[in-house]
Each structure stands twice: as structure tokens, then as C-alpha cells.
Short mmCIF file of C-alpha atoms and ligand atoms in Angstrom, two decimals:
data_model
loop_
_atom_site.label_atom_id
_atom_site.label_comp_id
_atom_site.label_asym_id
_atom_site.label_seq_id
_atom_site.Cartn_x
_atom_site.Cartn_y
_atom_site.Cartn_z
CA MET I 1 -24.16 9.86 -2.50
CA ALA I 2 -22.13 13.38 -4.08
CA LEU I 3 -18.64 13.61 -1.98
CA ASP I 4 -17.06 16.98 -2.01
CA LEU I 5 -13.94 16.65 -3.73
CA ALA I 6 -12.59 19.99 -2.72
CA ASP I 7 -13.07 18.42 1.05
CA ILE I 8 -10.82 15.31 0.26
CA GLN I 9 -7.22 15.22 -0.24
CA GLY I 10 -5.98 13.84 -3.48
CA ASN I 11 -4.22 10.71 -4.24
CA LEU I 12 -7.58 8.72 -2.22
CA LEU I 13 -9.51 8.15 -4.74
CA ARG I 14 -7.75 9.11 -7.34
CA GLY I 15 -3.65 8.36 -7.81
CA TYR I 16 -1.44 11.27 -9.34
CA ARG I 17 0.41 8.59 -11.58
CA PHE I 18 3.24 11.05 -10.69
CA THR I 19 7.05 9.22 -11.15
CA ASP I 20 8.96 11.12 -8.17
CA ALA I 21 7.78 11.33 -5.22
CA ARG I 22 9.88 13.30 -1.85
CA HIS I 23 8.23 12.08 1.79
CA PHE I 24 9.27 14.98 4.22
CA ALA I 25 9.13 13.56 8.06
CA LEU I 26 8.76 15.99 10.10
CA ALA I 27 8.85 16.87 13.97
CA LEU I 28 6.93 20.07 15.56
CA THR I 29 9.04 22.46 18.57
CA ASP I 30 6.06 25.27 18.40
CA GLY I 31 2.37 24.34 18.40
CA ALA I 32 1.22 28.00 17.66
CA ALA I 33 3.72 28.21 14.45
CA ALA I 34 2.71 24.77 13.10
CA ARG I 35 -0.77 25.15 13.79
CA ARG I 36 -0.43 28.17 11.08
CA PHE I 37 1.37 26.23 9.01
CA LEU I 38 -1.64 23.96 8.32
CA GLY I 39 -3.43 27.02 8.06
CA ASP I 40 -0.70 28.01 5.49
CA VAL I 41 -1.00 24.91 3.82
CA VAL I 42 -4.79 25.26 2.90
CA SER I 43 -5.12 29.10 2.88
CA GLY I 44 -6.10 28.42 -0.84
CA ASN I 45 -3.40 31.45 -1.04
CA ALA I 46 0.47 29.80 -3.04
CA ARG I 47 1.38 33.17 -2.16
CA ARG I 48 1.36 31.55 1.13
CA GLY I 49 3.33 28.85 -0.03
CA PRO I 50 2.90 24.79 -1.69
CA GLN I 51 -1.12 24.25 -1.17
CA ILE I 52 -2.01 20.60 -0.29
CA THR I 53 -4.11 18.90 -3.68
CA THR I 54 -7.29 18.31 -2.71
CA ASP I 55 -9.53 15.36 -5.11
CA GLU I 56 -10.62 17.89 -7.52
CA GLN I 57 -10.96 17.39 -11.00
CA TRP I 58 -8.04 18.46 -12.85
CA THR I 59 -7.86 19.33 -16.91
CA VAL I 60 -4.39 20.48 -16.85
CA LYS I 61 -2.38 18.03 -14.88
CA PRO I 62 -0.40 20.12 -11.75
CA ARG I 63 3.87 20.11 -11.93
CA TYR I 64 4.04 18.45 -8.32
CA CYS I 65 1.21 17.04 -5.29
CA LEU I 66 0.99 17.67 -1.59
CA ASN I 67 -0.40 15.41 1.13
CA ILE I 68 -0.12 15.31 4.68
CA GLY I 69 -0.63 13.03 7.87
CA LEU I 70 -0.49 13.41 11.09
CA THR I 71 0.48 10.78 13.73
CA TYR I 72 -1.18 10.79 17.02
CA ALA I 73 1.57 12.20 18.64
CA GLY I 74 1.97 15.36 15.51
CA LEU I 75 -2.18 15.72 16.73
CA GLU I 76 -1.06 15.62 20.69
CA ALA I 77 2.26 18.21 20.25
CA LEU I 78 0.06 19.86 17.80
CA GLY I 79 -3.13 20.84 20.85
CA LEU I 80 -5.61 18.97 20.32
CA PRO I 81 -7.34 17.90 23.94
CA PRO I 82 -7.23 14.52 25.58
CA GLY I 83 -11.07 13.99 24.95
CA THR I 84 -10.71 13.78 21.22
CA LEU I 85 -7.37 11.90 21.54
CA ALA I 86 -8.74 9.28 23.23
CA ALA I 87 -11.35 9.21 20.39
CA PHE I 88 -8.99 7.76 18.00
CA PRO I 89 -8.56 4.41 17.07
CA ASP I 90 -6.25 2.09 18.95
CA ALA I 91 -3.80 1.23 16.25
CA PHE I 92 -3.25 5.17 15.36
CA VAL I 93 -2.63 5.28 19.01
CA GLN I 94 -0.08 2.87 19.06
CA GLY I 95 1.72 3.47 15.64
CA PRO I 96 2.97 0.96 13.89
CA ALA I 97 6.66 -0.45 16.47
CA ALA I 98 4.21 -1.22 19.13
CA ARG I 99 1.89 -2.87 17.10
CA ALA I 100 4.20 -4.83 15.31
CA VAL I 101 5.96 -6.09 19.13
CA GLN I 102 2.51 -7.24 20.58
CA PRO I 103 1.34 -10.72 20.95
CA ASP I 104 -1.73 -11.60 19.49
CA PRO I 105 -3.35 -13.15 22.23
CA ASP I 106 -5.31 -15.91 19.29
CA PHE I 107 -2.35 -16.80 18.17
CA PRO I 108 1.11 -16.75 20.30
CA THR I 109 3.37 -18.16 17.82
CA GLY I 110 2.64 -15.66 15.21
CA VAL I 111 4.35 -13.26 14.16
CA GLY I 112 2.24 -10.60 14.25
CA LEU I 113 2.06 -8.04 11.15
CA GLY I 114 5.14 -9.81 10.43
CA ASP I 115 7.78 -7.46 11.20
CA VAL I 116 10.58 -9.14 13.95
CA ASP I 117 13.81 -10.26 13.07
CA GLU I 118 15.63 -7.96 10.82
CA SER I 119 12.07 -6.03 10.17
CA ALA I 120 12.04 -5.07 13.70
CA PRO I 121 11.44 -2.01 14.58
CA SER I 122 15.03 -1.65 16.83
CA ASN I 123 16.36 -1.71 13.06
CA TRP I 124 13.81 1.04 11.89
CA ILE I 125 15.15 4.39 9.85
CA LEU I 126 11.49 5.55 10.11
CA GLY I 127 9.79 4.95 12.79
CA GLY I 128 11.06 3.19 15.46
CA GLY I 129 12.75 3.63 18.89
CA ALA I 130 16.37 4.62 17.16
CA THR I 131 14.83 7.21 15.66
CA PRO I 132 12.83 10.36 16.80
CA ALA I 133 9.54 10.59 16.80
CA VAL I 134 7.78 11.80 13.75
CA HIS I 135 4.72 14.08 13.82
CA ILE I 136 3.95 15.36 10.16
CA LEU I 137 4.67 12.92 7.33
CA LEU I 138 4.35 15.54 4.61
CA SER I 139 4.32 13.92 0.83
CA LEU I 140 5.38 15.84 -2.67
CA TYR I 141 4.78 14.42 -5.65
CA THR I 142 6.36 15.46 -8.90
CA GLU I 143 7.23 13.87 -12.50
CA GLU I 144 10.84 15.27 -12.86
CA ALA I 145 11.22 14.50 -17.07
CA ARG I 146 8.07 16.75 -17.53
CA THR I 147 8.86 19.67 -15.72
CA ARG I 148 11.82 19.64 -12.96
CA GLN I 149 10.46 20.65 -9.49
CA LEU I 150 11.28 18.18 -6.66
CA GLU I 151 14.20 20.48 -5.49
CA ALA I 152 12.62 23.93 -6.24
CA VAL I 153 9.76 22.88 -4.39
CA SER I 154 11.55 21.31 -1.54
CA ALA I 155 12.66 24.41 -1.29
CA ARG I 156 10.23 26.91 -0.81
CA LEU I 157 8.82 24.14 1.93
CA ARG I 158 11.64 23.85 3.59
CA LYS I 159 12.24 27.87 4.50
CA ARG I 160 7.97 27.45 5.71
CA PHE I 161 8.84 24.46 7.84
CA ALA I 162 11.82 26.87 9.07
CA ALA I 163 9.53 29.69 9.98
CA ALA I 164 7.14 27.53 11.16
CA GLY I 165 9.01 25.57 14.06
CA LEU I 166 9.24 21.94 12.25
CA THR I 167 12.50 19.29 12.49
CA GLU I 168 13.13 17.94 9.38
CA ILE I 169 13.67 14.31 10.80
CA SER I 170 14.90 12.63 7.34
CA THR I 171 13.14 12.71 4.20
CA HIS I 172 12.24 9.43 1.84
CA ASP I 173 13.10 9.88 -1.88
CA ALA I 174 11.02 7.09 -4.81
CA ASN I 175 10.49 7.46 -7.96
CA ALA I 176 8.74 4.86 -10.69
CA LEU I 177 10.39 2.33 -12.78
CA PRO I 178 9.83 2.17 -16.64
CA ASN I 179 6.27 0.75 -17.38
CA GLN I 180 4.41 1.18 -14.04
CA THR I 181 6.83 -2.11 -13.20
CA VAL I 182 8.26 -2.09 -9.50
CA HIS I 183 11.31 -3.88 -8.41
CA PHE I 184 11.02 -7.93 -8.62
CA GLY I 185 9.68 -6.91 -12.14
CA TYR I 186 6.15 -7.01 -11.97
CA ARG I 187 4.20 -4.69 -13.44
CA ASP I 188 1.39 -2.66 -10.33
CA GLY I 189 -0.67 -0.05 -10.58
CA ILE I 190 -3.82 -2.61 -11.64
CA ALA I 191 -5.87 -3.28 -8.97
CA GLN I 192 -7.54 -0.73 -6.94
CA PRO I 193 -11.29 -0.70 -5.20
CA GLN I 194 -13.62 1.06 -6.92
CA ILE I 195 -15.50 3.60 -4.13
CA GLU I 196 -18.53 4.94 -4.43
CA GLY I 197 -18.81 8.25 -5.52
CA GLY I 198 -14.80 7.85 -6.34
CA THR I 199 -13.02 9.19 -9.04
CA GLY I 200 -10.49 6.78 -10.04
CA ARG I 201 -10.84 5.35 -13.69
CA ASP I 202 -12.80 1.72 -14.03
CA ILE I 203 -11.25 -1.05 -15.68
CA PRO I 204 -13.79 -4.49 -15.26
CA ASP I 205 -13.01 -6.13 -12.29
CA MET I 206 -16.11 -8.52 -10.85
CA GLN I 207 -15.85 -6.59 -7.01
CA PRO I 208 -18.46 -4.94 -5.72
CA LYS I 209 -17.79 -1.40 -5.05
CA ALA I 210 -15.91 -0.78 -1.95
CA PRO I 211 -18.59 1.63 0.83
CA THR I 212 -17.11 4.92 1.42
CA GLY I 213 -17.24 4.24 4.16
CA ASP I 214 -14.70 2.11 3.92
CA PHE I 215 -11.99 4.46 3.01
CA LEU I 216 -13.78 8.19 4.19
CA LEU I 217 -14.67 9.47 7.75
CA GLY I 218 -17.73 10.83 8.81
CA ARG I 219 -19.98 12.43 6.70
CA GLY I 220 -22.47 9.74 7.57
CA TYR I 221 -20.40 7.28 4.88
CA LEU I 222 -21.73 4.31 5.58
CA ASN I 223 -19.03 1.10 6.05
CA SER I 224 -19.21 -2.29 4.67
CA TYR I 225 -20.49 -2.95 8.67
CA GLY I 226 -23.06 -0.45 8.69
CA GLY I 227 -21.68 2.41 10.66
CA ASN I 228 -19.06 4.69 10.40
CA PHE I 229 -15.26 4.49 11.21
CA ALA I 230 -15.21 8.15 12.09
CA GLY I 231 -16.67 6.91 15.69
CA ALA I 232 -16.75 9.56 18.83
CA LEU I 233 -14.12 12.33 16.90
CA PRO I 234 -15.64 15.24 16.44
CA SER I 235 -17.56 15.89 13.07
CA ALA I 236 -15.07 19.00 12.02
CA LEU I 237 -11.75 16.87 11.95
CA ALA I 238 -12.90 13.47 11.35
CA ASP I 239 -15.14 14.53 7.99
CA ASN I 240 -13.40 13.49 4.50
CA GLY I 241 -10.33 12.29 6.69
CA CYS I 242 -8.92 8.78 6.13
CA TYR I 243 -5.88 6.49 7.52
CA GLY I 244 -2.38 5.40 5.82
CA ALA I 245 -0.25 3.22 6.57
CA PHE I 246 3.13 4.08 5.73
CA ARG I 247 6.02 1.59 5.11
CA ILE I 248 9.73 1.04 3.11
CA LEU I 249 10.20 -2.11 2.59
CA ARG I 250 13.73 -3.26 1.04
CA GLN I 251 12.96 -5.55 -1.34
CA ASP I 252 15.81 -8.03 -2.09
CA ALA I 253 15.75 -8.18 -5.55
CA ALA I 254 19.09 -10.53 -6.56
CA GLY I 255 17.67 -12.49 -4.43
CA PHE I 256 14.74 -13.00 -5.75
CA GLU I 257 15.90 -13.79 -9.22
CA ARG I 258 18.41 -16.58 -7.32
CA LEU I 259 14.99 -18.13 -6.03
CA LEU I 260 13.45 -18.05 -9.93
CA ASP I 261 16.89 -19.96 -10.78
CA ASP I 262 16.03 -22.53 -8.02
CA TRP I 263 12.55 -23.30 -8.21
CA SER I 264 12.43 -23.81 -11.95
CA GLN I 265 15.73 -25.62 -12.00
CA THR I 266 14.35 -28.05 -9.19
CA TRP I 267 10.96 -28.47 -10.30
CA GLY I 268 11.71 -28.21 -14.06
CA LEU I 269 8.98 -25.07 -14.69
CA ASP I 270 9.48 -21.83 -16.38
CA ARG I 271 11.53 -19.37 -14.92
CA GLU I 272 8.26 -16.98 -15.73
CA LEU I 273 5.66 -18.78 -14.59
CA VAL I 274 7.75 -19.26 -11.19
CA ALA I 275 7.38 -16.03 -11.06
CA ALA I 276 3.47 -15.45 -12.10
CA LYS I 277 3.08 -17.78 -9.31
CA ILE I 278 4.63 -16.22 -6.41
CA LEU I 279 2.47 -13.12 -7.45
CA GLY I 280 -0.43 -14.21 -8.85
CA ARG I 281 0.44 -12.46 -12.13
CA TRP I 282 2.90 -12.93 -14.96
CA ARG I 283 5.26 -9.85 -14.83
CA ASN I 284 3.62 -7.58 -17.26
CA GLY I 285 0.32 -7.32 -15.38
CA THR I 286 -1.48 -10.47 -16.93
CA PRO I 287 -3.71 -12.63 -14.49
CA LEU I 288 -3.13 -16.28 -13.78
CA THR I 289 -6.36 -16.76 -13.46
CA LEU I 290 -6.45 -15.63 -16.93
CA ALA I 291 -3.30 -17.29 -18.72
CA PRO I 292 -3.35 -20.24 -15.98
CA THR I 293 -0.14 -20.96 -18.60
CA GLY I 294 0.86 -18.50 -20.58
CA ALA I 295 -0.12 -17.70 -23.79
CA PRO I 296 2.21 -16.19 -27.27
CA GLY I 297 3.53 -13.06 -25.67
CA ALA I 298 2.22 -13.21 -21.74
CA PRO I 299 4.97 -14.17 -19.72
CA GLY I 300 7.58 -11.36 -20.71
CA ALA I 301 11.27 -10.08 -19.63
CA PRO I 302 11.49 -8.39 -16.05
CA GLY I 303 9.44 -5.00 -17.02
CA ALA I 304 7.62 -6.54 -20.29
CA PRO I 305 5.68 -3.49 -21.25
CA GLY I 306 1.75 -4.14 -22.02
CA ALA I 307 -0.45 -6.78 -21.59
CA ASP I 308 -0.96 -10.13 -23.20
CA PRO I 309 -2.39 -9.48 -26.71
CA ALA I 310 -5.28 -12.71 -25.78
CA VAL I 311 -5.76 -10.96 -22.34
CA GLY I 312 -6.52 -7.04 -23.43
CA GLU I 313 -5.54 -3.99 -21.35
CA ARG I 314 -8.43 -3.26 -19.73
CA GLN I 315 -9.41 -7.50 -18.43
CA LEU I 316 -6.00 -7.43 -16.44
CA ASN I 317 -8.14 -6.76 -13.28
CA ALA I 318 -11.74 -8.66 -14.77
CA PHE I 319 -11.43 -11.94 -12.87
CA ASP I 320 -12.12 -13.85 -9.44
CA PHE I 321 -11.46 -17.10 -7.94
CA ALA I 322 -14.50 -18.51 -7.10
CA PRO I 323 -18.27 -18.18 -8.58
CA SER I 324 -20.40 -15.58 -6.64
CA GLU I 325 -23.81 -14.02 -5.92
CA ARG I 326 -22.79 -11.34 -9.41
CA HIS I 327 -21.28 -14.71 -11.37
CA PRO I 328 -22.79 -17.73 -10.01
CA THR I 329 -21.08 -20.22 -12.91
CA TYR I 330 -17.87 -19.06 -12.74
CA PHE I 331 -15.05 -21.18 -12.92
CA ASP I 332 -14.10 -22.22 -8.81
CA ASP I 333 -9.83 -22.27 -8.44
CA VAL I 334 -10.77 -24.25 -5.67
CA ASP I 335 -7.81 -25.50 -4.68
CA GLY I 336 -5.61 -23.06 -6.70
CA VAL I 337 -4.69 -25.09 -10.18
CA ARG I 338 -5.09 -21.49 -11.95
CA CYS I 339 -3.54 -19.00 -9.24
CA PRO I 340 -2.14 -20.99 -6.08
CA VAL I 341 -3.79 -20.09 -2.46
CA GLY I 342 -0.83 -18.39 -1.12
CA ALA I 343 0.16 -15.91 -4.38
CA HIS I 344 0.16 -12.53 -2.81
CA ILE I 345 -2.58 -10.41 -4.80
CA ARG I 346 -5.00 -14.13 -3.81
CA ARG I 347 -3.81 -13.65 -0.77
CA LEU I 348 -4.47 -9.82 -0.02
CA ASN I 349 -7.75 -9.59 -2.22
CA PRO I 350 -8.89 -13.02 -2.54
CA ARG I 351 -12.31 -11.84 -3.92
CA SER I 352 -14.68 -14.23 -3.30
CA SER I 353 -12.96 -16.82 -2.67
CA LEU I 354 -14.52 -18.42 1.37
CA VAL I 355 -11.44 -17.13 3.85
CA THR I 356 -11.52 -16.17 7.25
CA GLY I 357 -13.25 -12.60 6.94
CA LYS I 358 -16.70 -10.74 5.28
CA PRO I 359 -15.87 -10.94 1.93
CA HIS I 360 -14.71 -7.82 0.26
CA THR I 361 -14.67 -5.82 3.82
CA ARG I 362 -11.08 -5.37 4.10
CA ARG I 363 -9.81 -3.34 0.59
CA ILE I 364 -7.13 -0.57 1.09
CA VAL I 365 -5.71 1.07 -1.90
CA ARG I 366 -2.02 1.48 -2.81
CA ARG I 367 -0.15 4.41 -3.74
CA GLY I 368 3.52 3.16 -3.32
CA MET I 369 6.20 3.76 -5.57
CA PRO I 370 9.51 2.16 -5.61
CA TYR I 371 12.94 3.18 -4.93
CA GLY I 372 16.38 2.78 -5.21
CA PRO I 373 18.17 2.38 -9.14
CA PRO I 374 16.25 -0.13 -11.09
CA TYR I 375 18.29 -3.64 -10.22
CA ASP I 376 20.53 -4.88 -13.64
CA PRO I 377 19.85 -8.77 -13.30
CA SER I 378 23.11 -9.59 -14.75
CA ALA I 379 24.93 -7.28 -11.73
CA ARG I 380 23.48 -10.06 -9.31
CA ASP I 381 24.38 -8.59 -5.91
CA ASP I 382 25.01 -5.11 -6.16
CA GLY I 383 24.73 -4.93 -2.04
CA VAL I 384 22.32 -1.50 -3.49
CA GLU I 385 19.34 -0.59 -1.56
CA ARG I 386 15.94 -0.45 -3.27
CA GLY I 387 12.25 -1.56 -2.32
CA LEU I 388 8.85 0.09 -2.73
CA MET I 389 7.82 3.17 -0.14
CA GLY I 390 4.37 1.93 0.47
CA LEU I 391 1.48 4.10 1.36
CA PHE I 392 -1.90 1.54 2.22
CA LEU I 393 -5.13 3.81 3.04
CA CYS I 394 -8.04 2.76 5.01
CA GLY I 395 -10.87 3.86 6.81
CA ASP I 396 -9.48 1.64 9.79
CA LEU I 397 -6.14 0.21 10.18
CA GLU I 398 -6.93 -2.39 12.01
CA LEU I 399 -10.00 -3.96 9.99
CA GLN I 400 -8.19 -3.39 6.83
CA TYR I 401 -4.08 -3.14 6.29
CA GLU I 402 -3.59 -4.88 9.54
CA PHE I 403 -5.80 -7.38 9.29
CA LEU I 404 -4.14 -8.09 5.69
CA MET I 405 -0.79 -8.06 7.36
CA ARG I 406 -2.03 -9.87 10.25
CA VAL I 407 -4.45 -12.90 9.40
CA TRP I 408 -3.89 -12.98 5.60
CA ALA I 409 -0.05 -12.09 4.53
CA ASN I 410 1.52 -13.81 8.18
CA GLN I 411 -0.79 -16.50 9.23
CA ASP I 412 -2.20 -19.55 7.60
CA TYR I 413 -5.63 -20.21 8.86
CA ALA I 414 -7.76 -17.92 6.08
CA THR I 415 -8.48 -20.81 4.16
CA HIS I 416 -7.72 -24.27 3.69
CA GLY I 417 -4.23 -24.94 1.19
CA LEU I 418 -2.04 -22.56 3.62
CA ARG I 419 -0.96 -24.41 6.26
CA GLY I 420 2.66 -23.95 7.08
CA THR I 421 3.29 -21.26 4.84
CA ARG I 422 2.87 -16.93 4.89
CA ASP I 423 2.82 -14.93 1.76
CA PRO I 424 5.67 -15.38 -0.35
CA VAL I 425 6.96 -11.25 -1.45
CA VAL I 426 6.28 -9.86 1.92
CA GLY I 427 5.28 -12.28 3.98
CA ALA I 428 8.01 -12.66 7.23
CA GLN I 429 9.28 -16.40 6.67
CA PRO I 430 10.81 -18.00 9.21
CA ARG I 431 14.76 -18.14 8.99
CA GLY I 432 14.74 -19.17 4.57
CA THR I 433 12.69 -21.91 5.76
CA GLY I 434 9.05 -20.57 3.82
CA SER I 435 7.33 -22.56 0.99
CA LEU I 436 4.73 -22.39 -1.76
CA THR I 437 2.60 -25.18 -2.52
CA VAL I 438 1.67 -24.83 -6.46
CA ARG I 439 -0.76 -27.36 -8.32
CA THR I 440 0.57 -29.25 -11.38
CA ASP I 441 -1.61 -31.54 -13.81
CA ASP I 442 1.29 -34.45 -13.05
CA SER I 443 1.87 -36.99 -10.47
CA ARG I 444 3.46 -34.16 -8.92
CA ASP I 445 0.76 -32.41 -7.94
CA PRO I 446 0.97 -30.46 -5.47
CA ILE I 447 4.71 -29.49 -5.80
CA VAL I 448 5.37 -27.61 -2.44
CA MET I 449 8.42 -25.28 -3.37
CA THR I 450 10.83 -24.67 -0.03
CA GLY I 451 13.89 -22.46 0.70
CA LEU I 452 11.88 -19.24 0.64
CA PRO I 453 13.59 -16.52 1.93
CA ASN I 454 12.75 -13.46 3.83
CA LEU I 455 12.26 -11.60 -0.08
CA VAL I 456 11.42 -7.96 1.89
CA GLN I 457 12.40 -6.05 4.22
CA THR I 458 10.37 -3.31 6.48
CA ARG I 459 12.66 -0.20 6.66
CA GLY I 460 10.65 1.70 8.26
CA SER I 461 6.68 3.10 9.17
CA LEU I 462 3.76 5.65 10.36
CA TYR I 463 0.85 5.19 10.68
CA CYS I 464 -0.99 8.57 9.38
CA PHE I 465 -4.56 9.91 9.30
CA MET I 466 -4.85 11.91 6.49
CA PRO I 467 -7.73 14.95 7.77
CA GLY I 468 -9.62 16.28 4.96
CA ILE I 469 -9.09 19.95 4.57
CA GLY I 470 -12.00 21.32 6.64
CA GLY I 471 -10.21 18.85 9.15
CA LEU I 472 -7.06 20.30 8.75
CA ARG I 473 -8.57 23.96 8.74
CA TYR I 474 -10.35 23.06 12.56
CA LEU I 475 -6.40 22.00 13.45
CA SER I 476 -4.91 25.19 12.12
CA ALA I 477 -7.40 26.94 14.60
CA LEU I 478 -6.87 24.76 18.12
CA PRO I 479 -5.75 26.90 20.52
CA GLY I 480 -2.94 26.21 23.25
CA GLY I 481 -0.24 22.92 22.72
CA ALA I 482 3.43 22.65 23.10
CA GLY I 483 4.51 25.89 22.39
CA GLY I 484 1.69 27.37 21.69
C1 HEM D 501 7.92 -4.56 -1.31
C2 HEM D 501 6.48 -5.09 -0.69
C3 HEM D 501 5.78 -5.61 -2.14
C4 HEM D 501 5.29 -5.95 -4.22
C5 HEM D 501 6.71 -6.19 -4.33
C6 HEM D 501 4.43 -5.88 -4.05
C7 HEM D 501 3.85 -6.03 -5.77
C8 HEM D 501 2.69 -6.17 -5.72
C9 HEM D 501 2.55 -6.71 -7.40
C10 HEM D 501 3.09 -6.69 -8.46
C11 HEM D 501 1.17 -6.10 -7.10
C12 HEM D 501 -0.21 -6.73 -8.26
C13 HEM D 501 -0.23 -5.46 -9.27
C14 HEM D 501 -1.70 -4.52 -9.28
O1 HEM D 501 -2.24 -6.12 -8.68
O2 HEM D 501 -1.93 -3.52 -9.21
C15 HEM D 501 0.21 -6.13 -6.16
C16 HEM D 501 -1.12 -6.13 -5.29
C17 HEM D 501 -1.01 -6.17 -4.22
N1 HEM D 501 -0.53 -5.69 -3.39
FE1 HEM D 501 1.13 -5.82 -3.34
N2 HEM D 501 3.43 -5.72 -2.84
C18 HEM D 501 4.11 -5.40 -2.10
C19 HEM D 501 3.70 -5.19 -1.05
C20 HEM D 501 2.42 -5.41 -0.25
C21 HEM D 501 2.42 -5.20 1.13
C22 HEM D 501 3.00 -5.04 2.82
C23 HEM D 501 0.86 -4.80 1.02
C24 HEM D 501 -0.29 -4.94 2.55
C25 HEM D 501 -0.60 -4.16 2.84
C26 HEM D 501 0.21 -5.46 -0.45
C27 HEM D 501 -1.33 -5.42 -1.08
C28 HEM D 501 -1.58 -5.44 -2.15
C29 HEM D 501 -2.88 -5.54 -2.81
C30 HEM D 501 -4.14 -5.64 -1.61
C31 HEM D 501 -3.04 -5.91 -3.72
C32 HEM D 501 -4.17 -6.11 -5.03
C33 HEM D 501 -4.71 -7.70 -4.95
C34 HEM D 501 -6.14 -7.65 -5.57
O3 HEM D 501 -6.49 -6.53 -5.55
O4 HEM D 501 -5.91 -8.20 -6.53
N3 HEM D 501 1.50 -5.65 -1.53
N4 HEM D 501 1.59 -6.08 -5.24
#
């Protein structure tokens, strides 16, 4: 089915690959004025302010892009009628702070989405109990090295906010690091679902295409379960919308380097191999599955550019952990000999391996960008905050994003070989007692590396509905509402 790209917000089907971002967390005080603001940003008239970027193909890359997400509180404040509000799914309605503290009836000892202890919503700088309710998340993307735009466009937006009665609760800036890396020194931005009808750049990945309905609502799109995630929402609102989990994740870069020192010395393993076992890819992006012991030039220093020449740039995602119907004779790494069963990329996308959950149905699009300055390993603990501003997009927050966090990252029953462990990168480790199991070809097999600390701390989170352009027009045309 041909997709109406002009109706879909950009950044879902295809990444912008900009280097700078500013996320404005806004609260609305006047429903009518806020609805006019929504109308203005999709009016197609740039004189009425910066416009929301769509997924239409561009020949000349724009100087900036803009996206918008609305929280459930935002939709309420805009004046969406109760009957329509009731048609939104529970996870979105409740939001990430409430979801974090909900006990899981099946696993009372579980940690839910992992937002516990220092990651608890009470400590958040955004979206938690200690900060005002956010209604709108407006995300501005620029490429400052090419054209300095961030401050100028922010100033234009702020004028519009003032006129629309939108209060700026906080802003959150992100900036890309060299060579597509994230803090901890790994290359990111390689693996993304290829969506039916999508416009993203396709590199071979041995996985089926994700059904359009796993990411976009309405329009008769089918999801992996043969249904449509729009449910009872009016199609004028739901069509071509999707959901996003926005998360500010602080990374302990010094703690990560200390962990590499510790585990490599304790177990006599190459430091870079330890880093690769934690993630499932060498720091330069080469998957362990394709280069289990490294290859000339593979491991590289933190942030090393490029791929292992033996694997090749286009092959960086062409691997699986198990055979499947499409490749029945493929090597079965069932025990994690090449890539640990508990490695970050394997937990969060087990590909064809046998795990809890229908295969290939829990995909998410990742549009994160690091924040904070690069970490200098020679400086050790510099006390500076840095991390990842993650935006995880999907058609259903509970079945996709939350399932990843609740079951695959923070539980240990999804498949064998995980017992007693959590995701080494994003899992909530029980007070420095986390562990990762690594297979070896010597008498020590398996090695259980212990003393894994919490490497990532949640600093804030919002769940947003990201309507299509028609959906935004529908909202702008609503009658009544707060102050309206
Ligand atoms: C600060 C926190 C995080 C860091 C440093 C991090 C880092 C990475 C890196 C370096 C990759 C490999 C690059 C690639 O395959 O494109 C990756 C892949 C991935 N991450 Fe994370 N990540 C973080 C948080 C998360 C969270 C919270 C989720 C879950 C919602 C997540 C889900 C995934 C998925 C699904 C993949 C792709 C796996 C695949 O398809 O092979 N990550 N991550």
C-alpha cells in the first residue's frame, strides 16, 4: 500500500540524521490558543511559524526539522471529548511515571520497566511527580555545523509559544557525537526495522519487513496481529499517527570504563572483547555474530570509525542469532557462544532466536541522540552529566516499547541462559550485583561476570501520541476545551 508521506510526521519512517536537537516540554494554559498553534504548525504557511516536517522526500535537506508529540494530559487540555479520550490505550493514558510503579501481577518481585531506585519517577527532571505536567513535546532538529539555526528557530518558536499561551516547562538539548557514536563509545544507528512502504534506507538485515500497522495507526494498515492499533479512535485523529516513548537516560561513562578494566583483568579477556560481549557489537559497530573473535582492525579504540573491513559497511546488520524459515541452514548460536544471549542488542531484538513473544513483532524505531560533552577516558570521573535522549517509536507502547523494557531488558525468563540477569546496558541492576554470562572455549566456560553496576539512570520520560498531519488539523479544529 502506498503511504501518504505528506500526512506522516518525519523522523518515523526515515531518520533525519541531524546533529543537534532541542526538545521543548510545554504546558498549555489556553485551549483555544493552543489549538490555533497546532493549526499554524501544519498550515503549510511558513509565515505563520515553523512547520511540522513530514515524511515527504526532500531533494535539498532542510535547515531544520520539527516534530510534535502530545501527552494524554495534553489531549485532555486541548478539549478532546471524554469518549475519544477513553479510546486511547492504558499505557499512553497512564504515562511512564504511573506505569513504572505499577506492580506486575505475574512477577511481584520484578522491577516493571526498570525505573526504580535512583531511576524512580520521583527523581525525574521531566514527566515525574516533582515536575509540572507536560502537554506537548516539540522537537527541533538542526545541523549547527552546517547552518546555525537552533537559537534563531527557538526564538521564533518562543514567540509563537507566548502568543499561544504555551508555558515552557523545560528544554532538553542533545547533540550527536563524532562517528555516529553514543557515550560508552559504541557506534549506533545501524539497526532499525524496515517498515512496509517505508522510506528508510534499507541495508540487508535477514529480518522480515515490519508491517506498516506495527508503527502507523489507522488507514487500514495491518499490524503483526492482523489488527490495527487505532482501535476505536476516530480515523481523522488516528490516521498515520504513532506513539513515542521519550526518555532521558544518564550514562555513567566512567563507571562503564571501570567495568571494562575490572572484567578484562579479572577474566584475562581483551578489554574491547568485553565491551563487545556487553552490547553484542564491537564498539565500531561490527556484530559479534559476524566477527566473534575480532578481525584485523575490528575492535578499535572507543569511537573508532568505520566497520571491520572483513565485514563491510553494508553487512553490519546482515546477521541472525538462529536459523529461520528464510535461512534454515544458518548457524544456531542458541547458547550465545558468539553473541551472549544476554547482550543488549540480542535481548532487545532476539531476531529469529526462540524467546517469549511472537518473533519479529516487538520492533521499535530508535531516534535517540546523545546529550552532554564527549567523555574523555583519561579524565576519569568528571562528574559531568551525559547520556542518551532516546525517542522510541511504535504503534503500541505496551506491546512494543514497554515489552522490551519489562520483559526483555528487566526479566530473566524470555529464554534460557538469562536466569538472574538483566540487560547489561539498560537493565536495573540490583545494587551492583548484576551479572553477564559469557561463553568461552576453555575450561572456564561459562564465565559469569559479576559486579555489574547500574550503567544507565532514567532522568525523565514522557509518552506521546504523534499524530499525522490530518490528526493535528483535527485537533486544531476541536471546539471548546480548557480556556477555549
Ligand atoms: C543509554 C542507553 C542506551 C545505549 C547506550 C544504547 C546503545 C545501543 C547501541 C550502541 C546499539 C547498537 C547499534 C545498532 O544496532 O544500531 C543499540 C541497539 C539497540 N537498542 Fe539500545 N541503547 C540504549 C538504550 C536502549 C533502550 C532504553 C532500548 C529499549 C527501548 C534500546 C533498544 C535497542 C534496540 C531495539 C536496538 C537494536 C537491536 C537490533 O535490532 O539489533 N536501547 N543500543
